[in-house]
Tab-separated table of C-alpha atoms in Angstrom:
chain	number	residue	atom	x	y	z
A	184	UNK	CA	-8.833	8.496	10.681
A	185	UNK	CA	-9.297	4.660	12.201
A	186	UNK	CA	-11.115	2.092	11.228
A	187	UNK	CA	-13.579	0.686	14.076
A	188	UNK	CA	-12.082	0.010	16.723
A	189	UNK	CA	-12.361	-3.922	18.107
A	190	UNK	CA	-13.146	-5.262	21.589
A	191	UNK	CA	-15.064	-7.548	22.798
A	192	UNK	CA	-17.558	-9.469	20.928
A	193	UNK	CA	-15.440	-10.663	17.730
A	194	UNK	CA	-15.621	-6.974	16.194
A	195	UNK	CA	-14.105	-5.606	13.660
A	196	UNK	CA	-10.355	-5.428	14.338
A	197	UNK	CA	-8.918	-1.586	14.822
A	198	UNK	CA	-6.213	-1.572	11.894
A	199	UNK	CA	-3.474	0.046	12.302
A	200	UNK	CA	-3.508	-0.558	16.437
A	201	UNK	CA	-2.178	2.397	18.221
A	202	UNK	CA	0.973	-0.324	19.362
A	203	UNK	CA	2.150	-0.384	15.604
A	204	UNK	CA	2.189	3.106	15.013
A	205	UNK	CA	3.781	3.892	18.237
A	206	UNK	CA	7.116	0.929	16.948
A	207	UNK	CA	7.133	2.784	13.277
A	208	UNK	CA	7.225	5.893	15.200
A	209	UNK	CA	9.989	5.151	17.525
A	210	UNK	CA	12.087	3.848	14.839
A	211	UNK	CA	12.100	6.787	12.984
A	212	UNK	CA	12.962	8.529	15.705
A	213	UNK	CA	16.113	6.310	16.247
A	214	UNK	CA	16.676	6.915	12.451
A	215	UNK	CA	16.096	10.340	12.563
A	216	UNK	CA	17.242	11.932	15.838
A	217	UNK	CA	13.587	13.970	14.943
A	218	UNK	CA	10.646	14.512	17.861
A	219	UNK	CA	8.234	12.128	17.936
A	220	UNK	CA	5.380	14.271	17.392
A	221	UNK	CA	6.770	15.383	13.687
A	222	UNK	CA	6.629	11.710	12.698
A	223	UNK	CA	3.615	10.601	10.135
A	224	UNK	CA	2.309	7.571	9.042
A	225	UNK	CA	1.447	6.580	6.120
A	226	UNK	CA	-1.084	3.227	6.324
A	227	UNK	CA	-1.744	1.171	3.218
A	228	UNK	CA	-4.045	-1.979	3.332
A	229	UNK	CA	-3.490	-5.106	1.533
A	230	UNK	CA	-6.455	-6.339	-0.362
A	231	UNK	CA	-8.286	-9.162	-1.989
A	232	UNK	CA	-9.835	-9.287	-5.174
A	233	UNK	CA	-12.423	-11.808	-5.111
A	234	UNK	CA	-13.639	-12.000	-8.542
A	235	UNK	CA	-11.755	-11.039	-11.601
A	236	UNK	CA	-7.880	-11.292	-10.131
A	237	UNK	CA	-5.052	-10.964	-13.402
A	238	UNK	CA	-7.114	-9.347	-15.648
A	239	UNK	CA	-7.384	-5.647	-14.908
A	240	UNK	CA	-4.545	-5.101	-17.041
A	241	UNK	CA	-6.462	-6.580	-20.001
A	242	UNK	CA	-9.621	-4.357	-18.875
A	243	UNK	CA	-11.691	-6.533	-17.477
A	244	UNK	CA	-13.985	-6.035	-14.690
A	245	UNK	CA	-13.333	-6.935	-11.233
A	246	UNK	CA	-13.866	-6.967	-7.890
A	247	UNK	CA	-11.482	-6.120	-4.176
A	248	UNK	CA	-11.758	-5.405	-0.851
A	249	UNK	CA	-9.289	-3.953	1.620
A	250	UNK	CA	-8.600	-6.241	4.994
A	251	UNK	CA	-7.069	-5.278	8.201
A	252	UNK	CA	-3.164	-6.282	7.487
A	253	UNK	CA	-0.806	-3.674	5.176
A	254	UNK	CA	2.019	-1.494	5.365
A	255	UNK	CA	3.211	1.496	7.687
A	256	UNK	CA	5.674	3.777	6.538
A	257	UNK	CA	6.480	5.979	9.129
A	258	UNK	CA	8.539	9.598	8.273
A	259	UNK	CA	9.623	13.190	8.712
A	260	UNK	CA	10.870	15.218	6.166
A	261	UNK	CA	14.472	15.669	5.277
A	262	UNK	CA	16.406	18.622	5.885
A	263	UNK	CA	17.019	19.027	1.896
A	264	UNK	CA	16.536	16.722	-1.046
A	265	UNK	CA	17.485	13.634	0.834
A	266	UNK	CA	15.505	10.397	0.601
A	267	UNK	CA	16.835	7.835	4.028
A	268	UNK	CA	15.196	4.703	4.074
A	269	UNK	CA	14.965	1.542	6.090
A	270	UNK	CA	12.835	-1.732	6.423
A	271	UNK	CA	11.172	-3.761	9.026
A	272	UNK	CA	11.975	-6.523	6.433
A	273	UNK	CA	14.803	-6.141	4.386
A	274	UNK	CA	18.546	-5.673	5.451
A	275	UNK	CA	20.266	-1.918	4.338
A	276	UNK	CA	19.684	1.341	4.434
A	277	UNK	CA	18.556	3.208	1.247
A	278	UNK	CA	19.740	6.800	0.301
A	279	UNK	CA	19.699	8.759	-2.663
A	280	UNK	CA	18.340	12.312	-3.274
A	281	UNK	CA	14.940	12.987	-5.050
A	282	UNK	CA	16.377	15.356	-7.722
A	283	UNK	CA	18.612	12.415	-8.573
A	284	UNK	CA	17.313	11.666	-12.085
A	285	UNK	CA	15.498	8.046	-11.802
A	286	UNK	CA	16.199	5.695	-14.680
A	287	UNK	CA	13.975	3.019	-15.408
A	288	UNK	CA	14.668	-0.752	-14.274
A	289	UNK	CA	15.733	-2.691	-17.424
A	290	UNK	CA	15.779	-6.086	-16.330
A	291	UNK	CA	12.481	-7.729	-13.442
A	292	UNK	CA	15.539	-9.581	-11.248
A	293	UNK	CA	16.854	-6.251	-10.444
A	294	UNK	CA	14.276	-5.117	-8.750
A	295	UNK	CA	13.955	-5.392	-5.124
A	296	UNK	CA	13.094	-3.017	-2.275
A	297	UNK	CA	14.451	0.279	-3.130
A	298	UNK	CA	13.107	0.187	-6.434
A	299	UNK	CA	9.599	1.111	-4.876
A	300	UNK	CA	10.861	4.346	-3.160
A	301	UNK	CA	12.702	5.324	-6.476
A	302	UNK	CA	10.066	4.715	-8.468
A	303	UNK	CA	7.817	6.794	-6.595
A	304	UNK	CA	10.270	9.552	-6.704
A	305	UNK	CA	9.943	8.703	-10.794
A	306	UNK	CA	6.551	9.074	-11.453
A	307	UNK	CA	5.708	12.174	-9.423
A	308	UNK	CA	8.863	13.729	-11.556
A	309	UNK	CA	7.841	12.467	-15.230
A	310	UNK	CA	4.452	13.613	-13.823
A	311	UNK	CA	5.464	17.356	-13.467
A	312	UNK	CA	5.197	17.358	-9.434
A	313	UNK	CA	8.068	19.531	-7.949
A	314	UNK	CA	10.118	17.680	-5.728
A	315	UNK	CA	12.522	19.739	-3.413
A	316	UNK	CA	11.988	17.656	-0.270
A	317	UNK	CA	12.965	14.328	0.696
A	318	UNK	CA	11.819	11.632	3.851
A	319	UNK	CA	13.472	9.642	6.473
A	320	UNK	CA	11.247	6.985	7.104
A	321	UNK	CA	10.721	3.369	8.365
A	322	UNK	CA	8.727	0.893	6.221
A	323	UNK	CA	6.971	-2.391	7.570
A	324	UNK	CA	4.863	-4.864	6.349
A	325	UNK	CA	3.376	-8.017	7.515
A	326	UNK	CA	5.804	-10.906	7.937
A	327	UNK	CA	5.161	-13.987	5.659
A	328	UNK	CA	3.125	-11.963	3.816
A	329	UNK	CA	5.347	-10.607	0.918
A	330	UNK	CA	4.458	-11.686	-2.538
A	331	UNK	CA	1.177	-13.033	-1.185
A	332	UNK	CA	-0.986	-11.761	-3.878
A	333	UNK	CA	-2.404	-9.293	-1.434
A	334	UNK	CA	-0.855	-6.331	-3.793
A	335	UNK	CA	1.742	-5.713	-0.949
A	336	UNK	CA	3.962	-3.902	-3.766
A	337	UNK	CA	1.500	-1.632	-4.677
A	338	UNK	CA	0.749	-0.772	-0.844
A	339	UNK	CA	4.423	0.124	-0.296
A	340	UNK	CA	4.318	2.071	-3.705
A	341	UNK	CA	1.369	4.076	-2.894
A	342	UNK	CA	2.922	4.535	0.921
A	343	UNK	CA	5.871	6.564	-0.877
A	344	UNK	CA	3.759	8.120	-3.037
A	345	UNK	CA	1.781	9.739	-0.066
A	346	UNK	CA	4.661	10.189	2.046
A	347	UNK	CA	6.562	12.423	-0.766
A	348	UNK	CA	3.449	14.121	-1.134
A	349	UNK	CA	2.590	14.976	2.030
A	350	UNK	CA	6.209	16.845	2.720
A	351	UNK	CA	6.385	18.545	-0.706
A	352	UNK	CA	3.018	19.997	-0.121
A	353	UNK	CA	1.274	18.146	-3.083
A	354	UNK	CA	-2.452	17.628	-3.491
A	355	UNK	CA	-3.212	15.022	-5.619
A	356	UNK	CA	-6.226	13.301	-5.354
A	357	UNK	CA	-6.770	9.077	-4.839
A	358	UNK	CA	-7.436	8.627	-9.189
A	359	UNK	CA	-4.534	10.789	-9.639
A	360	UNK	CA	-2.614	8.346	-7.540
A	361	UNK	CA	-3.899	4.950	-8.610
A	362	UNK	CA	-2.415	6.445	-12.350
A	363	UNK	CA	0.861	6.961	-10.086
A	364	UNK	CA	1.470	4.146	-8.649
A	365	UNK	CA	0.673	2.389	-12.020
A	366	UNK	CA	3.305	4.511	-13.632
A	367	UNK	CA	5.527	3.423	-11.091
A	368	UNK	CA	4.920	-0.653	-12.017
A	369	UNK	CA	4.249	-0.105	-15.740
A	370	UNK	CA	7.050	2.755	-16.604
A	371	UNK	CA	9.901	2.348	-13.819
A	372	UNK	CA	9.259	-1.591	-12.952
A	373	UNK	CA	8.086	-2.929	-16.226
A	374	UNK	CA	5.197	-4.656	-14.957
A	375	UNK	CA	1.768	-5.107	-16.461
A	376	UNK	CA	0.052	-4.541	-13.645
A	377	UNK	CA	-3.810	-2.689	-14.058
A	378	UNK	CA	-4.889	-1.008	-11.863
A	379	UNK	CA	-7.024	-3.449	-9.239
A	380	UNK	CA	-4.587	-3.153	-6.751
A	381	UNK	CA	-3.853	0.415	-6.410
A	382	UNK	CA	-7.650	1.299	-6.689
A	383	UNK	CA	-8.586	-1.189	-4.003
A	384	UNK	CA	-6.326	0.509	-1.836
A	385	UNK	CA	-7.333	4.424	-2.422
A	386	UNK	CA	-10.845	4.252	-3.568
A	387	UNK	CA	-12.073	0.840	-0.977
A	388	UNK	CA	-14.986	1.806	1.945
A	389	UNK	CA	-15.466	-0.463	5.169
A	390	UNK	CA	-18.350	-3.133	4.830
A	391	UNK	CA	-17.998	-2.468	0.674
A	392	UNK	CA	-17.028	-4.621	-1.626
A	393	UNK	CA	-15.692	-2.617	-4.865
A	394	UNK	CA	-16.428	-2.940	-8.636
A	395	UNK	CA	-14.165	-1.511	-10.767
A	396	UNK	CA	-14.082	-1.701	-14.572
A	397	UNK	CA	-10.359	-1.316	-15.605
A	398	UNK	CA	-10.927	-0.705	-19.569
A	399	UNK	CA	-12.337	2.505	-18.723
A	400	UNK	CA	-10.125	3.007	-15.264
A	401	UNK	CA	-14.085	3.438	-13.442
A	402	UNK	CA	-15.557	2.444	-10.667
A	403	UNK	CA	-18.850	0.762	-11.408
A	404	UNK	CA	-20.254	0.999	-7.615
A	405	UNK	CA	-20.034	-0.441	-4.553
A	406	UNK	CA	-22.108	-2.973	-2.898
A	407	UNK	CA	-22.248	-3.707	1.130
A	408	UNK	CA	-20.760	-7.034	1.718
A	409	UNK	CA	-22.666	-9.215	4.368
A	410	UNK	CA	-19.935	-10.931	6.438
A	411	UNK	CA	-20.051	-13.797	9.002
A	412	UNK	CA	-19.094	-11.968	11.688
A	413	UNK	CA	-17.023	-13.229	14.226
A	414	UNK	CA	-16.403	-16.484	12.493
A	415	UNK	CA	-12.413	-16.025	12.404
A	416	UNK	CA	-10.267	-14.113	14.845
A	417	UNK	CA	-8.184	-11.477	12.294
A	418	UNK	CA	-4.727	-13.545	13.774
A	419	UNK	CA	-5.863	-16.441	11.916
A	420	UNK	CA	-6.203	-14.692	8.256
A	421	UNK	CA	-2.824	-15.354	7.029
A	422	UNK	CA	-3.201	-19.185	7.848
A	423	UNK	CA	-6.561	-19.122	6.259
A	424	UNK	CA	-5.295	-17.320	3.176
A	425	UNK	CA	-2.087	-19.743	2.787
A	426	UNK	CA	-4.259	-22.700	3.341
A	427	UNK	CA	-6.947	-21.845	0.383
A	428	UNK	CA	-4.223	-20.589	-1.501
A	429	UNK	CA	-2.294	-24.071	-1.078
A	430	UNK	CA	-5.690	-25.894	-1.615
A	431	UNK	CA	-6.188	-23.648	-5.034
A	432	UNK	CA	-9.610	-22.743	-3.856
A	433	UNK	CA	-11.311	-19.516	-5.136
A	434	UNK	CA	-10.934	-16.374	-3.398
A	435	UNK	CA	-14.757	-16.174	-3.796
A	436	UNK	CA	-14.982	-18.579	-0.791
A	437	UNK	CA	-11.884	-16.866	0.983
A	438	UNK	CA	-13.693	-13.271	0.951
A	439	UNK	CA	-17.490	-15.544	2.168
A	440	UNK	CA	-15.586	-16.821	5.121
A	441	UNK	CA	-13.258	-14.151	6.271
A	442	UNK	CA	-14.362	-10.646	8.683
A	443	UNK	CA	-13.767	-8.289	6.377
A	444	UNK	CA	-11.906	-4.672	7.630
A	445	UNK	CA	-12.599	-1.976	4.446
A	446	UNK	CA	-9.354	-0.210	5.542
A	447	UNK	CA	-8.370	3.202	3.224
A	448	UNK	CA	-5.338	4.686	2.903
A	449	UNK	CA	-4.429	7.300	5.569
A	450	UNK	CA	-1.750	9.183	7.093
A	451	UNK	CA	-1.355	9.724	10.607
């Protein structure tokens, strides 16, 4: 599934465009050696959180929306128990097997890139999910937009997530997996994170703007956003967000001005 397509007429901007799926796809080709047509993708969408930003993990209630940038992690499944990694952003490749027993990471300054992958691998096994298969896979984000505040760690946690579930056969639904991916942060990280951004990201609709309350993990509803449409081009969000960001005005005004693209999770 694709969100709306764009064209003409300052609509809504198609996101992920068929030209970025076909680069993840080619690269894990290159990686892999594999057909093109067994390659997946998984698509995760940044978000915003308008209202209520830093306190889901205190169990407040608050407020996101999904927008048209995020991350592709493209992959086939391994021949055994494999996991072969590498990034559109960061230098390395990243192997290890998934019945490799994950220990947690003891101190914040060690993480950094792979931690994501392992901790996926982490949570589905402390979870009771049977892991016998592994990926080889190629994982991109948006340049300049790493720790953005637009919850770009929990996007590339929730890609693995999907990813490992989708070649070990697993089921699991999108609540199931917001309480993964904040195992992953609170368990194998060490984070406080809530769980805003992972819910934004699984549970958000296009033209919706979700209410969540986080003491009792629920969604309170959704409400259709009215949008100025047309009023910024999507190329210009990232220099929008930087410059209210740098200006320390609230994302209130951000998510008034902005097209908004409700993007959910999918894999292709």
């Amino acid at each position: 599934m694709v969100a709306p397509g764009g064209g003409a007429g300052g609509g809504p901007s198609r996101w992920p465009a068929a030209e970025e799926l076909d680069i993840v796809r080619k690269k894990v080709v290159d990686i892999s050696g594999r057909d093109e047509q067994e390659v997946r993708v998984a698509a995760c969408p940044y978000r915003i959180c308008p209202l209520g930003a830093h306190i889901d993990h205190q169990g407040g209630v608050v407020t996101a929306m999904t927008i048209n940038y995020g991350v592709l992690l493209g992959f086939v499944p391994s021949n055994g128990s494999e996991v072969l990694l590498q990034s559109g952003q960061f230098e390395g490749v990243i192997r290890f097997r998934v019945d490799d027993l994950q220990k947690p990471i003891d101190k914040p300054e060690n993480i950094n890139w792979e931690s994501y992958a392992r901790g996926a691998v982490y949570a589905l096994q402390n979870s009771g999910y049977d892991l016998r298969k592994g990926i080889i896979g190629y994982i991109s984000g948006v340049k300049g937009l790493d720790s953005s505040g637009l919850s770009s760690s929990a996007a590339v946690g929730i890609a693995y997530l999907l990813a490992l579930e989708h070649v070990n056969d697993l089921v699991i639904s999108p609540v199931d997996n917001i309480q993964l991916d904040k195992y992953i942060e609170n368990k194998y990280l060490g984070l406080k994170n809530g769980i805003l951004d992972p819910s934004a990201i699984l549970l958000s609709r296009y033209g919706y703007l979700t209410f969540m309350d986080c003491k009792d993990c629920n969604i309170i509803c959704q409400r259709r956003v009215g949008i100025i449409c047309g009023f910024l081009s999507a190329k210009r969000l990232p220099v929008l967000f930087c410059m209210l960001q740098a200006a320390k005005i609230h994302q209130i005004y951000f998510a008034m001005l902005i097209q908004l693209y409700m993007r959910p999770r999918s894999v292709y």
